[in-house]
mmCIF file of C-alpha atoms in Angstrom:
data_model
loop_
_atom_site.group_PDB
_atom_site.id
_atom_site.type_symbol
_atom_site.label_atom_id
_atom_site.label_comp_id
_atom_site.label_asym_id
_atom_site.label_seq_id
_atom_site.Cartn_x
_atom_site.Cartn_y
_atom_site.Cartn_z
ATOM 1 C CA UNK A 70 -21.792 -73.625 -159.699
ATOM 2 C CA UNK A 71 -20.405 -77.182 -159.892
ATOM 3 C CA UNK A 72 -22.910 -78.327 -157.253
ATOM 4 C CA UNK A 73 -25.930 -77.195 -159.293
ATOM 5 C CA UNK A 74 -24.833 -78.241 -162.801
ATOM 6 C CA UNK A 75 -24.763 -81.810 -164.034
ATOM 7 C CA UNK A 76 -22.452 -83.220 -166.654
ATOM 8 C CA UNK A 77 -23.558 -84.861 -169.883
ATOM 9 C CA UNK A 78 -22.213 -88.187 -168.577
ATOM 10 C CA UNK A 79 -21.047 -89.276 -165.128
ATOM 11 C CA UNK A 80 -17.399 -88.555 -164.387
ATOM 12 C CA UNK A 81 -15.040 -91.539 -164.026
ATOM 13 C CA UNK A 82 -14.099 -92.585 -160.525
ATOM 14 C CA UNK A 83 -11.588 -90.202 -159.007
ATOM 15 C CA UNK A 84 -12.468 -87.277 -161.321
ATOM 16 C CA UNK A 85 -14.261 -84.151 -160.155
ATOM 17 C CA UNK A 86 -15.836 -82.207 -163.053
ATOM 18 C CA UNK A 87 -14.857 -78.566 -163.345
ATOM 19 C CA UNK A 88 -17.463 -76.870 -165.501
ATOM 20 C CA UNK A 89 -15.927 -73.405 -165.133
ATOM 21 C CA UNK A 90 -12.418 -74.497 -166.190
ATOM 22 C CA UNK A 91 -12.714 -77.870 -167.919
ATOM 23 C CA UNK A 92 -9.624 -79.780 -168.976
ATOM 24 C CA UNK A 93 -8.532 -78.684 -172.437
ATOM 25 C CA UNK A 94 -7.914 -81.958 -174.280
ATOM 26 C CA UNK A 95 -8.514 -80.961 -177.910
ATOM 27 C CA UNK A 96 -10.467 -77.741 -177.460
ATOM 28 C CA UNK A 97 -7.706 -75.279 -178.398
ATOM 29 C CA UNK A 98 -6.207 -77.663 -180.942
ATOM 30 C CA UNK A 99 -9.519 -77.789 -182.779
ATOM 31 C CA UNK A 100 -9.829 -73.993 -182.833
ATOM 32 C CA UNK A 101 -6.305 -73.618 -184.206
ATOM 33 C CA UNK A 102 -6.784 -76.403 -186.747
ATOM 34 C CA UNK A 103 -9.987 -74.915 -188.134
ATOM 35 C CA UNK A 104 -8.404 -71.467 -188.417
ATOM 36 C CA UNK A 105 -5.271 -72.783 -190.132
ATOM 37 C CA UNK A 106 -7.326 -75.011 -192.428
ATOM 38 C CA UNK A 107 -9.401 -72.071 -193.600
ATOM 39 C CA UNK A 108 -6.393 -69.801 -194.107
ATOM 40 C CA UNK A 109 -4.096 -72.297 -195.846
ATOM 41 C CA UNK A 110 -6.671 -73.932 -198.114
ATOM 42 C CA UNK A 111 -8.180 -70.557 -199.023
ATOM 43 C CA UNK A 112 -4.715 -69.273 -199.949
ATOM 44 C CA UNK A 113 -4.197 -72.196 -202.336
ATOM 45 C CA UNK A 114 -7.648 -71.735 -203.863
ATOM 46 C CA UNK A 115 -7.002 -68.012 -204.388
ATOM 47 C CA UNK A 116 -3.637 -68.677 -206.061
ATOM 48 C CA UNK A 117 -5.216 -71.364 -208.245
ATOM 49 C CA UNK A 118 -7.970 -68.957 -209.286
ATOM 50 C CA UNK A 119 -5.453 -66.204 -209.967
ATOM 51 C CA UNK A 120 -3.383 -68.596 -212.043
ATOM 52 C CA UNK A 121 -6.368 -69.722 -214.101
ATOM 53 C CA UNK A 122 -7.816 -66.256 -214.671
ATOM 54 C CA UNK A 123 -4.915 -63.836 -215.006
ATOM 55 C CA UNK A 124 -1.811 -65.877 -215.777
ATOM 56 C CA UNK A 125 -2.946 -68.914 -217.737
ATOM 57 C CA UNK A 126 -6.239 -67.493 -219.028
ATOM 58 C CA UNK A 127 -7.433 -71.040 -219.663
ATOM 59 C CA UNK A 128 -10.908 -72.412 -220.121
ATOM 60 C CA UNK A 129 -12.510 -73.909 -217.046
ATOM 61 C CA UNK A 130 -12.545 -77.672 -216.752
ATOM 62 C CA UNK A 131 -15.058 -79.814 -214.880
ATOM 63 C CA UNK A 132 -12.573 -80.488 -212.101
ATOM 64 C CA UNK A 133 -12.259 -76.728 -211.477
ATOM 65 C CA UNK A 134 -15.974 -76.395 -210.765
ATOM 66 C CA UNK A 135 -15.947 -79.524 -208.606
ATOM 67 C CA UNK A 136 -12.969 -78.142 -206.674
ATOM 68 C CA UNK A 137 -14.822 -74.924 -205.879
ATOM 69 C CA UNK A 138 -17.862 -76.895 -204.707
ATOM 70 C CA UNK A 139 -15.610 -78.989 -202.464
ATOM 71 C CA UNK A 140 -14.006 -75.811 -201.121
ATOM 72 C CA UNK A 141 -17.393 -74.263 -200.286
ATOM 73 C CA UNK A 142 -18.370 -77.420 -198.399
ATOM 74 C CA UNK A 143 -14.996 -77.419 -196.639
ATOM 75 C CA UNK A 144 -15.542 -73.855 -195.443
ATOM 76 C CA UNK A 145 -18.953 -74.851 -194.092
ATOM 77 C CA UNK A 146 -17.411 -77.887 -192.407
ATOM 78 C CA UNK A 147 -14.741 -75.758 -190.695
ATOM 79 C CA UNK A 148 -17.218 -73.117 -189.536
ATOM 80 C CA UNK A 149 -19.532 -75.791 -188.172
ATOM 81 C CA UNK A 150 -16.572 -77.359 -186.366
ATOM 82 C CA UNK A 151 -15.840 -74.014 -184.718
ATOM 83 C CA UNK A 152 -19.419 -73.869 -183.431
ATOM 84 C CA UNK A 153 -19.041 -77.451 -182.216
ATOM 85 C CA UNK A 154 -15.945 -76.407 -180.269
ATOM 86 C CA UNK A 155 -17.862 -73.497 -178.751
ATOM 87 C CA UNK A 156 -20.271 -76.011 -177.241
ATOM 88 C CA UNK A 157 -17.953 -78.475 -175.577
ATOM 89 C CA UNK A 158 -15.967 -80.004 -178.408
ATOM 90 C CA UNK A 159 -12.505 -80.982 -177.199
ATOM 91 C CA UNK A 160 -13.504 -81.131 -173.520
ATOM 92 C CA UNK A 161 -14.186 -84.366 -171.689
ATOM 93 C CA UNK A 162 -17.887 -85.059 -171.914
ATOM 94 C CA UNK A 163 -18.313 -85.255 -168.147
ATOM 95 C CA UNK A 164 -17.197 -81.601 -168.003
ATOM 96 C CA UNK A 165 -19.765 -80.520 -170.595
ATOM 97 C CA UNK A 166 -23.136 -79.629 -169.146
ATOM 98 C CA UNK A 167 -26.237 -81.631 -169.991
ATOM 99 C CA UNK A 168 -27.743 -78.566 -171.680
ATOM 100 C CA UNK A 169 -24.588 -77.735 -173.668
ATOM 101 C CA UNK A 170 -24.312 -81.258 -175.042
ATOM 102 C CA UNK A 171 -27.577 -80.808 -176.948
ATOM 103 C CA UNK A 172 -26.070 -77.996 -179.035
ATOM 104 C CA UNK A 173 -22.884 -80.030 -179.436
ATOM 105 C CA UNK A 174 -24.824 -82.894 -180.999
ATOM 106 C CA UNK A 175 -26.754 -80.502 -183.243
ATOM 107 C CA UNK A 176 -23.528 -79.109 -184.682
ATOM 108 C CA UNK A 177 -22.105 -82.631 -184.834
ATOM 109 C CA UNK A 178 -25.104 -83.713 -186.886
ATOM 110 C CA UNK A 179 -24.447 -80.854 -189.315
ATOM 111 C CA UNK A 180 -20.777 -81.909 -189.589
ATOM 112 C CA UNK A 181 -21.769 -85.437 -190.630
ATOM 113 C CA UNK A 182 -24.023 -83.968 -193.339
ATOM 114 C CA UNK A 183 -21.199 -81.769 -194.632
ATOM 115 C CA UNK A 184 -18.672 -84.596 -194.740
ATOM 116 C CA UNK A 185 -20.258 -86.902 -197.335
ATOM 117 C CA UNK A 186 -20.549 -84.427 -200.257
ATOM 118 C CA UNK A 187 -17.310 -82.696 -199.228
ATOM 119 C CA UNK A 188 -15.244 -85.888 -199.285
ATOM 120 C CA UNK A 189 -16.865 -87.051 -202.516
ATOM 121 C CA UNK A 190 -16.308 -83.822 -204.437
ATOM 122 C CA UNK A 191 -12.627 -83.529 -203.525
ATOM 123 C CA UNK A 192 -12.000 -87.163 -204.538
ATOM 124 C CA UNK A 193 -13.978 -86.563 -207.716
ATOM 125 C CA UNK A 194 -11.851 -83.513 -208.566
ATOM 126 C CA UNK A 195 -8.624 -85.490 -208.138
ATOM 127 C CA UNK A 196 -9.922 -88.387 -210.235
ATOM 128 C CA UNK A 197 -11.123 -86.012 -212.959
ATOM 129 C CA UNK A 198 -7.634 -84.518 -213.185
ATOM 130 C CA UNK A 199 -6.136 -87.989 -213.574
ATOM 131 C CA UNK A 200 -8.765 -88.968 -216.155
ATOM 132 C CA UNK A 201 -8.214 -85.828 -218.230
ATOM 133 C CA UNK A 202 -4.445 -86.198 -218.180
ATOM 134 C CA UNK A 203 -4.309 -89.832 -219.227
ATOM 135 C CA UNK A 204 -7.566 -90.108 -221.182
ATOM 136 C CA UNK A 205 -6.046 -89.971 -224.689
ATOM 137 C CA UNK A 206 -3.364 -92.518 -223.754
ATOM 138 C CA UNK A 207 -4.963 -95.127 -221.495
ATOM 139 C CA UNK A 208 -8.569 -95.228 -222.634
ATOM 140 C CA UNK A 209 -9.417 -98.596 -221.068
ATOM 141 C CA UNK A 210 -7.907 -97.560 -217.766
ATOM 142 C CA UNK A 211 -9.815 -94.284 -217.850
ATOM 143 C CA UNK A 212 -13.036 -96.230 -218.335
ATOM 144 C CA UNK A 213 -12.195 -97.971 -215.072
ATOM 145 C CA UNK A 214 -11.658 -94.582 -213.410
ATOM 146 C CA UNK A 215 -15.111 -93.427 -214.504
ATOM 147 C CA UNK A 216 -16.628 -96.655 -213.175
ATOM 148 C CA UNK A 217 -14.803 -96.049 -209.890
ATOM 149 C CA UNK A 218 -16.155 -92.492 -209.762
ATOM 150 C CA UNK A 219 -19.650 -93.883 -210.328
ATOM 151 C CA UNK A 220 -19.240 -96.315 -207.440
ATOM 152 C CA UNK A 221 -18.045 -93.501 -205.185
ATOM 153 C CA UNK A 222 -21.021 -91.384 -206.224
ATOM 154 C CA UNK A 223 -23.391 -94.239 -205.425
ATOM 155 C CA UNK A 224 -21.862 -94.765 -202.006
ATOM 156 C CA UNK A 225 -21.673 -91.123 -200.949
ATOM 157 C CA UNK A 226 -25.193 -90.325 -202.132
ATOM 158 C CA UNK A 227 -26.483 -93.310 -200.166
ATOM 159 C CA UNK A 228 -24.360 -92.306 -197.170
ATOM 160 C CA UNK A 229 -25.759 -88.773 -197.277
ATOM 161 C CA UNK A 230 -29.341 -90.065 -197.244
ATOM 162 C CA UNK A 231 -28.543 -92.407 -194.357
ATOM 163 C CA UNK A 232 -26.852 -89.633 -192.369
ATOM 164 C CA UNK A 233 -29.719 -87.226 -192.884
ATOM 165 C CA UNK A 234 -32.104 -89.839 -191.505
ATOM 166 C CA UNK A 235 -29.738 -91.444 -189.035
ATOM 167 C CA UNK A 236 -32.402 -90.816 -186.403
ATOM 168 C CA UNK A 237 -36.120 -90.503 -186.906
ATOM 169 C CA UNK A 238 -37.391 -88.101 -185.897
ATOM 170 C CA UNK A 239 -34.132 -86.246 -186.495
ATOM 171 C CA UNK A 240 -34.234 -84.513 -183.102
ATOM 172 C CA UNK A 241 -33.642 -87.904 -181.483
ATOM 173 C CA UNK A 242 -30.005 -87.490 -182.557
ATOM 174 C CA UNK A 243 -29.349 -84.650 -180.106
ATOM 175 C CA UNK A 244 -31.949 -85.698 -177.585
ATOM 176 C CA UNK A 245 -30.018 -88.912 -177.032
ATOM 177 C CA UNK A 246 -32.828 -91.371 -177.795
ATOM 178 C CA UNK A 247 -30.675 -94.099 -179.345
ATOM 179 C CA UNK A 248 -33.644 -96.434 -179.778
ATOM 180 C CA UNK A 249 -34.733 -94.253 -182.699
ATOM 181 C CA UNK A 250 -31.272 -94.027 -184.304
ATOM 182 C CA UNK A 251 -29.055 -96.168 -186.489
ATOM 183 C CA UNK A 252 -25.608 -97.250 -185.318
ATOM 184 C CA UNK A 253 -23.563 -94.078 -185.792
ATOM 185 C CA UNK A 254 -20.278 -95.863 -185.087
ATOM 186 C CA UNK A 255 -20.939 -98.343 -187.912
ATOM 187 C CA UNK A 256 -21.739 -95.524 -190.339
ATOM 188 C CA UNK A 257 -18.568 -93.605 -189.486
ATOM 189 C CA UNK A 258 -16.562 -96.834 -189.773
ATOM 190 C CA UNK A 259 -17.963 -97.435 -193.271
ATOM 191 C CA UNK A 260 -17.006 -93.865 -194.198
ATOM 192 C CA UNK A 261 -13.487 -94.410 -192.921
ATOM 193 C CA UNK A 262 -13.071 -97.649 -194.896
ATOM 194 C CA UNK A 263 -14.310 -96.102 -198.150
ATOM 195 C CA UNK A 264 -12.103 -93.039 -197.627
ATOM 196 C CA UNK A 265 -9.014 -95.146 -196.941
ATOM 197 C CA UNK A 266 -9.561 -97.376 -199.985
ATOM 198 C CA UNK A 267 -10.363 -94.497 -202.363
ATOM 199 C CA UNK A 268 -7.413 -92.422 -201.132
ATOM 200 C CA UNK A 269 -5.139 -95.421 -201.652
ATOM 201 C CA UNK A 270 -6.396 -95.772 -205.235
ATOM 202 C CA UNK A 271 -5.736 -92.071 -205.878
ATOM 203 C CA UNK A 272 -2.256 -92.473 -204.387
ATOM 204 C CA UNK A 273 -1.235 -95.500 -206.458
ATOM 205 C CA UNK A 274 -3.081 -95.076 -209.753
ATOM 206 C CA UNK A 275 -1.010 -92.317 -211.459
ATOM 207 C CA UNK A 276 2.338 -94.064 -210.989
ATOM 208 C CA UNK A 277 2.024 -96.922 -213.522
ATOM 209 C CA UNK A 278 0.117 -94.675 -215.931
ATOM 210 C CA UNK A 279 2.849 -92.035 -215.896
ATOM 211 C CA UNK A 280 5.760 -94.443 -216.138
ATOM 212 C CA UNK A 281 4.253 -96.106 -219.197
ATOM 213 C CA UNK A 282 4.703 -92.840 -221.125
ATOM 214 C CA UNK A 283 7.780 -91.924 -223.126
ATOM 215 C CA UNK A 284 8.795 -88.952 -221.011
ATOM 216 C CA UNK A 285 12.122 -87.981 -219.460
ATOM 217 C CA UNK A 286 12.629 -89.180 -215.896
ATOM 218 C CA UNK A 287 12.406 -85.654 -214.490
ATOM 219 C CA UNK A 288 9.026 -85.102 -216.140
ATOM 220 C CA UNK A 289 7.740 -88.488 -214.969
ATOM 221 C CA UNK A 290 8.698 -87.679 -211.399
ATOM 222 C CA UNK A 291 7.052 -84.261 -211.577
ATOM 223 C CA UNK A 292 3.803 -85.571 -213.045
ATOM 224 C CA UNK A 293 3.720 -88.508 -210.627
ATOM 225 C CA UNK A 294 4.365 -86.232 -207.668
ATOM 226 C CA UNK A 295 1.604 -83.805 -208.572
ATOM 227 C CA UNK A 296 -0.977 -86.486 -209.306
ATOM 228 C CA UNK A 297 -0.115 -88.748 -206.373
ATOM 229 C CA UNK A 298 -0.004 -85.953 -203.805
ATOM 230 C CA UNK A 299 -3.735 -86.231 -203.142
ATOM 231 C CA UNK A 300 -3.218 -89.765 -201.921
ATOM 232 C CA UNK A 301 -1.223 -88.455 -198.946
ATOM 233 C CA UNK A 302 -4.619 -88.154 -197.267
ATOM 234 C CA UNK A 303 -4.561 -91.964 -197.073
ATOM 235 C CA UNK A 304 -2.576 -91.742 -193.843
ATOM 236 C CA UNK A 305 -5.297 -89.705 -192.162
ATOM 237 C CA UNK A 306 -8.033 -91.984 -193.501
ATOM 238 C CA UNK A 307 -6.237 -95.007 -192.067
ATOM 239 C CA UNK A 308 -5.732 -93.162 -188.778
ATOM 240 C CA UNK A 309 -9.437 -92.339 -188.595
ATOM 241 C CA UNK A 310 -10.376 -95.939 -189.313
ATOM 242 C CA UNK A 311 -8.096 -97.238 -186.575
ATOM 243 C CA UNK A 312 -9.267 -94.596 -184.121
ATOM 244 C CA UNK A 313 -12.949 -95.362 -184.751
ATOM 245 C CA UNK A 314 -12.403 -99.097 -184.335
ATOM 246 C CA UNK A 315 -10.664 -98.573 -180.990
ATOM 247 C CA UNK A 316 -12.542 -95.564 -179.578
ATOM 248 C CA UNK A 317 -15.821 -95.434 -181.494
ATOM 249 C CA UNK A 318 -17.844 -96.986 -178.687
ATOM 250 C CA UNK A 319 -16.439 -94.619 -176.055
ATOM 251 C CA UNK A 320 -18.953 -92.586 -174.083
ATOM 252 C CA UNK A 321 -16.596 -89.583 -174.245
ATOM 253 C CA UNK A 322 -17.953 -88.483 -177.632
ATOM 254 C CA UNK A 323 -16.939 -84.836 -177.243
ATOM 255 C CA UNK A 324 -13.345 -86.060 -177.662
ATOM 256 C CA UNK A 325 -13.892 -88.866 -180.172
ATOM 257 C CA UNK A 326 -16.024 -86.704 -182.446
ATOM 258 C CA UNK A 327 -13.407 -83.935 -182.492
ATOM 259 C CA UNK A 328 -10.755 -86.491 -183.510
ATOM 260 C CA UNK A 329 -12.999 -87.552 -186.395
ATOM 261 C CA UNK A 330 -13.439 -83.921 -187.423
ATOM 262 C CA UNK A 331 -9.695 -83.214 -187.280
ATOM 263 C CA UNK A 332 -8.954 -86.210 -189.497
ATOM 264 C CA UNK A 333 -11.583 -84.899 -191.919
ATOM 265 C CA UNK A 334 -9.808 -81.530 -191.968
ATOM 266 C CA UNK A 335 -6.534 -83.199 -192.869
ATOM 267 C CA UNK A 336 -7.997 -85.547 -195.483
ATOM 268 C CA UNK A 337 -10.073 -83.003 -197.372
ATOM 269 C CA UNK A 338 -7.710 -80.074 -196.815
ATOM 270 C CA UNK A 339 -4.783 -81.976 -198.336
ATOM 271 C CA UNK A 340 -7.006 -83.108 -201.188
ATOM 272 C CA UNK A 341 -8.064 -79.548 -201.976
ATOM 273 C CA UNK A 342 -4.478 -78.330 -201.910
ATOM 274 C CA UNK A 343 -3.537 -81.074 -204.356
ATOM 275 C CA UNK A 344 -6.301 -80.097 -206.779
ATOM 276 C CA UNK A 345 -4.643 -76.669 -206.923
ATOM 277 C CA UNK A 346 -1.110 -77.921 -207.585
ATOM 278 C CA UNK A 347 -1.312 -78.330 -211.389
ATOM 279 C CA UNK A 348 -2.386 -74.716 -211.949
ATOM 280 C CA UNK A 349 0.031 -73.375 -209.339
ATOM 281 C CA UNK A 350 3.038 -75.287 -210.664
ATOM 282 C CA UNK A 351 2.098 -74.221 -214.184
ATOM 283 C CA UNK A 352 2.081 -70.584 -213.090
ATOM 284 C CA UNK A 353 5.449 -71.018 -211.395
ATOM 285 C CA UNK A 354 6.921 -72.700 -214.464
ATOM 286 C CA UNK A 355 5.606 -70.001 -216.745
ATOM 287 C CA UNK A 356 6.937 -67.231 -214.548
ATOM 288 C CA UNK A 357 10.328 -68.922 -214.509
ATOM 289 C CA UNK A 358 10.156 -69.304 -218.276
ATOM 290 C CA UNK A 359 11.228 -72.931 -218.011
ATOM 291 C CA UNK A 360 8.724 -74.567 -220.321
ATOM 292 C CA UNK A 361 9.184 -76.628 -223.442
ATOM 293 C CA UNK A 362 6.545 -74.587 -225.219
ATOM 294 C CA UNK A 363 8.865 -71.611 -225.264
ATOM 295 C CA UNK A 364 12.192 -73.394 -225.613
ATOM 296 C CA UNK A 365 11.084 -75.890 -228.205
ATOM 297 C CA UNK A 366 12.004 -78.784 -225.928
ATOM 298 C CA UNK A 367 8.936 -80.681 -227.004
ATOM 299 C CA UNK A 368 8.871 -79.636 -230.588
ATOM 300 C CA UNK A 369 6.238 -76.905 -230.303
ATOM 301 C CA UNK A 370 8.243 -73.729 -230.023
ATOM 302 C CA UNK A 371 11.320 -72.303 -231.598
ATOM 303 C CA UNK A 372 14.944 -73.046 -230.869
ATOM 304 C CA UNK A 373 17.640 -75.522 -231.703
ATOM 305 C CA UNK A 374 15.514 -78.548 -230.904
ATOM 306 C CA UNK A 375 12.618 -77.628 -233.172
ATOM 307 C CA UNK A 376 13.027 -76.526 -236.763
ATOM 308 C CA UNK A 377 10.184 -75.956 -239.139
ATOM 309 C CA UNK A 378 9.725 -77.523 -242.537
ATOM 310 C CA UNK A 379 9.458 -74.896 -245.199
ATOM 311 C CA UNK A 380 8.596 -75.100 -248.871
ATOM 312 C CA UNK A 381 10.789 -72.411 -250.385
ATOM 313 C CA UNK A 382 9.503 -73.023 -253.924
ATOM 314 C CA UNK A 383 5.823 -72.816 -252.922
ATOM 315 C CA UNK A 384 4.970 -75.932 -255.017
ATOM 316 C CA UNK A 385 4.051 -78.255 -252.169
ATOM 317 C CA UNK A 386 1.074 -76.893 -250.220
ATOM 318 C CA UNK A 387 0.931 -79.821 -247.809
ATOM 319 C CA UNK A 388 4.501 -79.434 -246.641
ATOM 320 C CA UNK A 389 3.995 -75.713 -246.114
ATOM 321 C CA UNK A 390 1.117 -76.385 -243.730
ATOM 322 C CA UNK A 391 2.467 -79.358 -241.864
ATOM 323 C CA UNK A 392 5.268 -79.980 -239.440
ATOM 324 C CA UNK A 393 6.691 -83.491 -239.312
ATOM 325 C CA UNK A 394 7.881 -84.891 -236.000
ATOM 326 C CA UNK A 395 9.786 -88.040 -235.146
ATOM 327 C CA UNK A 396 9.966 -89.418 -231.618
ATOM 328 C CA UNK A 397 12.338 -91.889 -230.106
ATOM 329 C CA UNK A 398 10.071 -94.800 -230.999
ATOM 330 C CA UNK A 399 10.333 -93.774 -234.695
ATOM 331 C CA UNK A 400 6.644 -92.885 -234.770
ATOM 332 C CA UNK A 401 5.725 -90.202 -237.314
ATOM 333 C CA UNK A 402 3.224 -87.476 -236.499
ATOM 334 C CA UNK A 403 2.081 -84.482 -238.499
ATOM 335 C CA UNK A 404 0.959 -81.209 -237.061
ATOM 336 C CA UNK A 405 -0.609 -78.371 -239.070
ATOM 337 C CA UNK A 406 1.531 -75.252 -238.966
ATOM 338 C CA UNK A 407 -1.272 -73.035 -237.718
ATOM 339 C CA UNK A 408 -2.073 -75.613 -235.047
ATOM 340 C CA UNK A 409 1.576 -75.613 -234.048
ATOM 341 C CA UNK A 410 1.456 -71.895 -233.309
ATOM 342 C CA UNK A 411 -1.893 -72.315 -231.553
ATOM 343 C CA UNK A 412 -0.461 -74.949 -229.253
ATOM 344 C CA UNK A 413 2.518 -72.823 -228.411
ATOM 345 C CA UNK A 414 0.385 -69.892 -227.311
ATOM 346 C CA UNK A 415 -2.801 -71.527 -226.089
ATOM 347 C CA UNK A 416 -3.025 -70.631 -222.390
ATOM 348 C CA UNK A 417 -5.340 -73.518 -221.567
ATOM 349 C CA UNK A 418 -3.042 -76.074 -223.143
ATOM 350 C CA UNK A 419 -0.311 -74.608 -220.986
ATOM 351 C CA UNK A 420 -2.443 -74.463 -217.886
ATOM 352 C CA UNK A 421 -1.571 -77.855 -216.470
ATOM 353 C CA UNK A 422 2.208 -77.497 -216.802
ATOM 354 C CA UNK A 423 3.902 -80.818 -217.406
ATOM 355 C CA UNK A 424 0.648 -82.688 -216.774
ATOM 356 C CA UNK A 425 -0.941 -81.145 -219.841
ATOM 357 C CA UNK A 426 2.172 -82.086 -221.751
ATOM 358 C CA UNK A 427 1.292 -85.732 -221.208
ATOM 359 C CA UNK A 428 -2.106 -85.182 -222.758
ATOM 360 C CA UNK A 429 -0.670 -83.398 -225.813
ATOM 361 C CA UNK A 430 2.127 -85.910 -226.219
ATOM 362 C CA UNK A 431 -0.347 -88.826 -226.037
ATOM 363 C CA UNK A 432 2.469 -91.109 -225.088
ATOM 364 C CA UNK A 433 4.748 -89.834 -227.854
ATOM 365 C CA UNK A 434 7.255 -88.189 -225.509
ATOM 366 C CA UNK A 435 10.313 -86.298 -226.742
ATOM 367 C CA UNK A 436 9.933 -85.062 -230.297
ATOM 368 C CA UNK A 437 12.314 -83.537 -232.800
ATOM 369 C CA UNK A 438 11.426 -81.604 -235.892
ATOM 370 C CA UNK A 439 12.929 -82.559 -239.243
#
């Protein structure tokens, strides 16, 4: 069979292609990665959905819808990557037949189309969470976040159009007629740079915003950890950028392209998991019963740390409807009594665990009823 079949590219000197049993470089790794990505990310999405619907019973926020869109694109990306592996992905290109490589490039083209909206939506979901948490406190900073989201939208929409028409006619992409195509390596490099920069912003942004609030250290660490977790994908974005710069011009694209896909799995998969963390940690906290809403730690519930003002004589209507709070910065706030009970039992207000607490506190921090 080896004498009648030709490889997609000539084999290096000293190598004899084996088309029946090609060397498994990343072939099995890609299969396993796609399977694990689907299982793990789906599990987090299911738990998030369960938490929102049955435990927290909260209203749906924009970032929830964006997260589900990103997840749907991620599933498509993983399935397409499995098809790509079926047609030579992870084998050296000189051990992939000249007919098989056509299907490989077709599935590779589909993967590039999936990536742009998938990466954008997961970054958008993470930024929307940050914007909603800190919006009432850092309004000028949040304006900058929305501008940043607009810039990302502009880039990824443009990138999607460019990738769709990277070759014209499109079939030139898998037919190998590079004279009718744009520089694919340059496009992937631009993607890697934008991903690395945006992931770094997502990693660093929540820290100064959280530490400017009057919250206990434990709460600051928890909020910072949840919001910064999505930036962990920065490492994979930087890896992809370095790999493309060093290997992007290689003729062994069945290996290079799989490396790009695997880094995309890590980047977007981690991002999706992080969009689920607020709802999941909220569910865990509620199940454990360790929340300030029930213990009165933040002045909303009952207990030793929160006492209600009462008008026993019934002469002062205002004081019977309002609860007065004082925080450590001696700032005075009033809260209608019926609103106080609503906050304590509102599932949506509870739905983001300590993150939502930041929004309600609006920088006030620890409160005590008098």
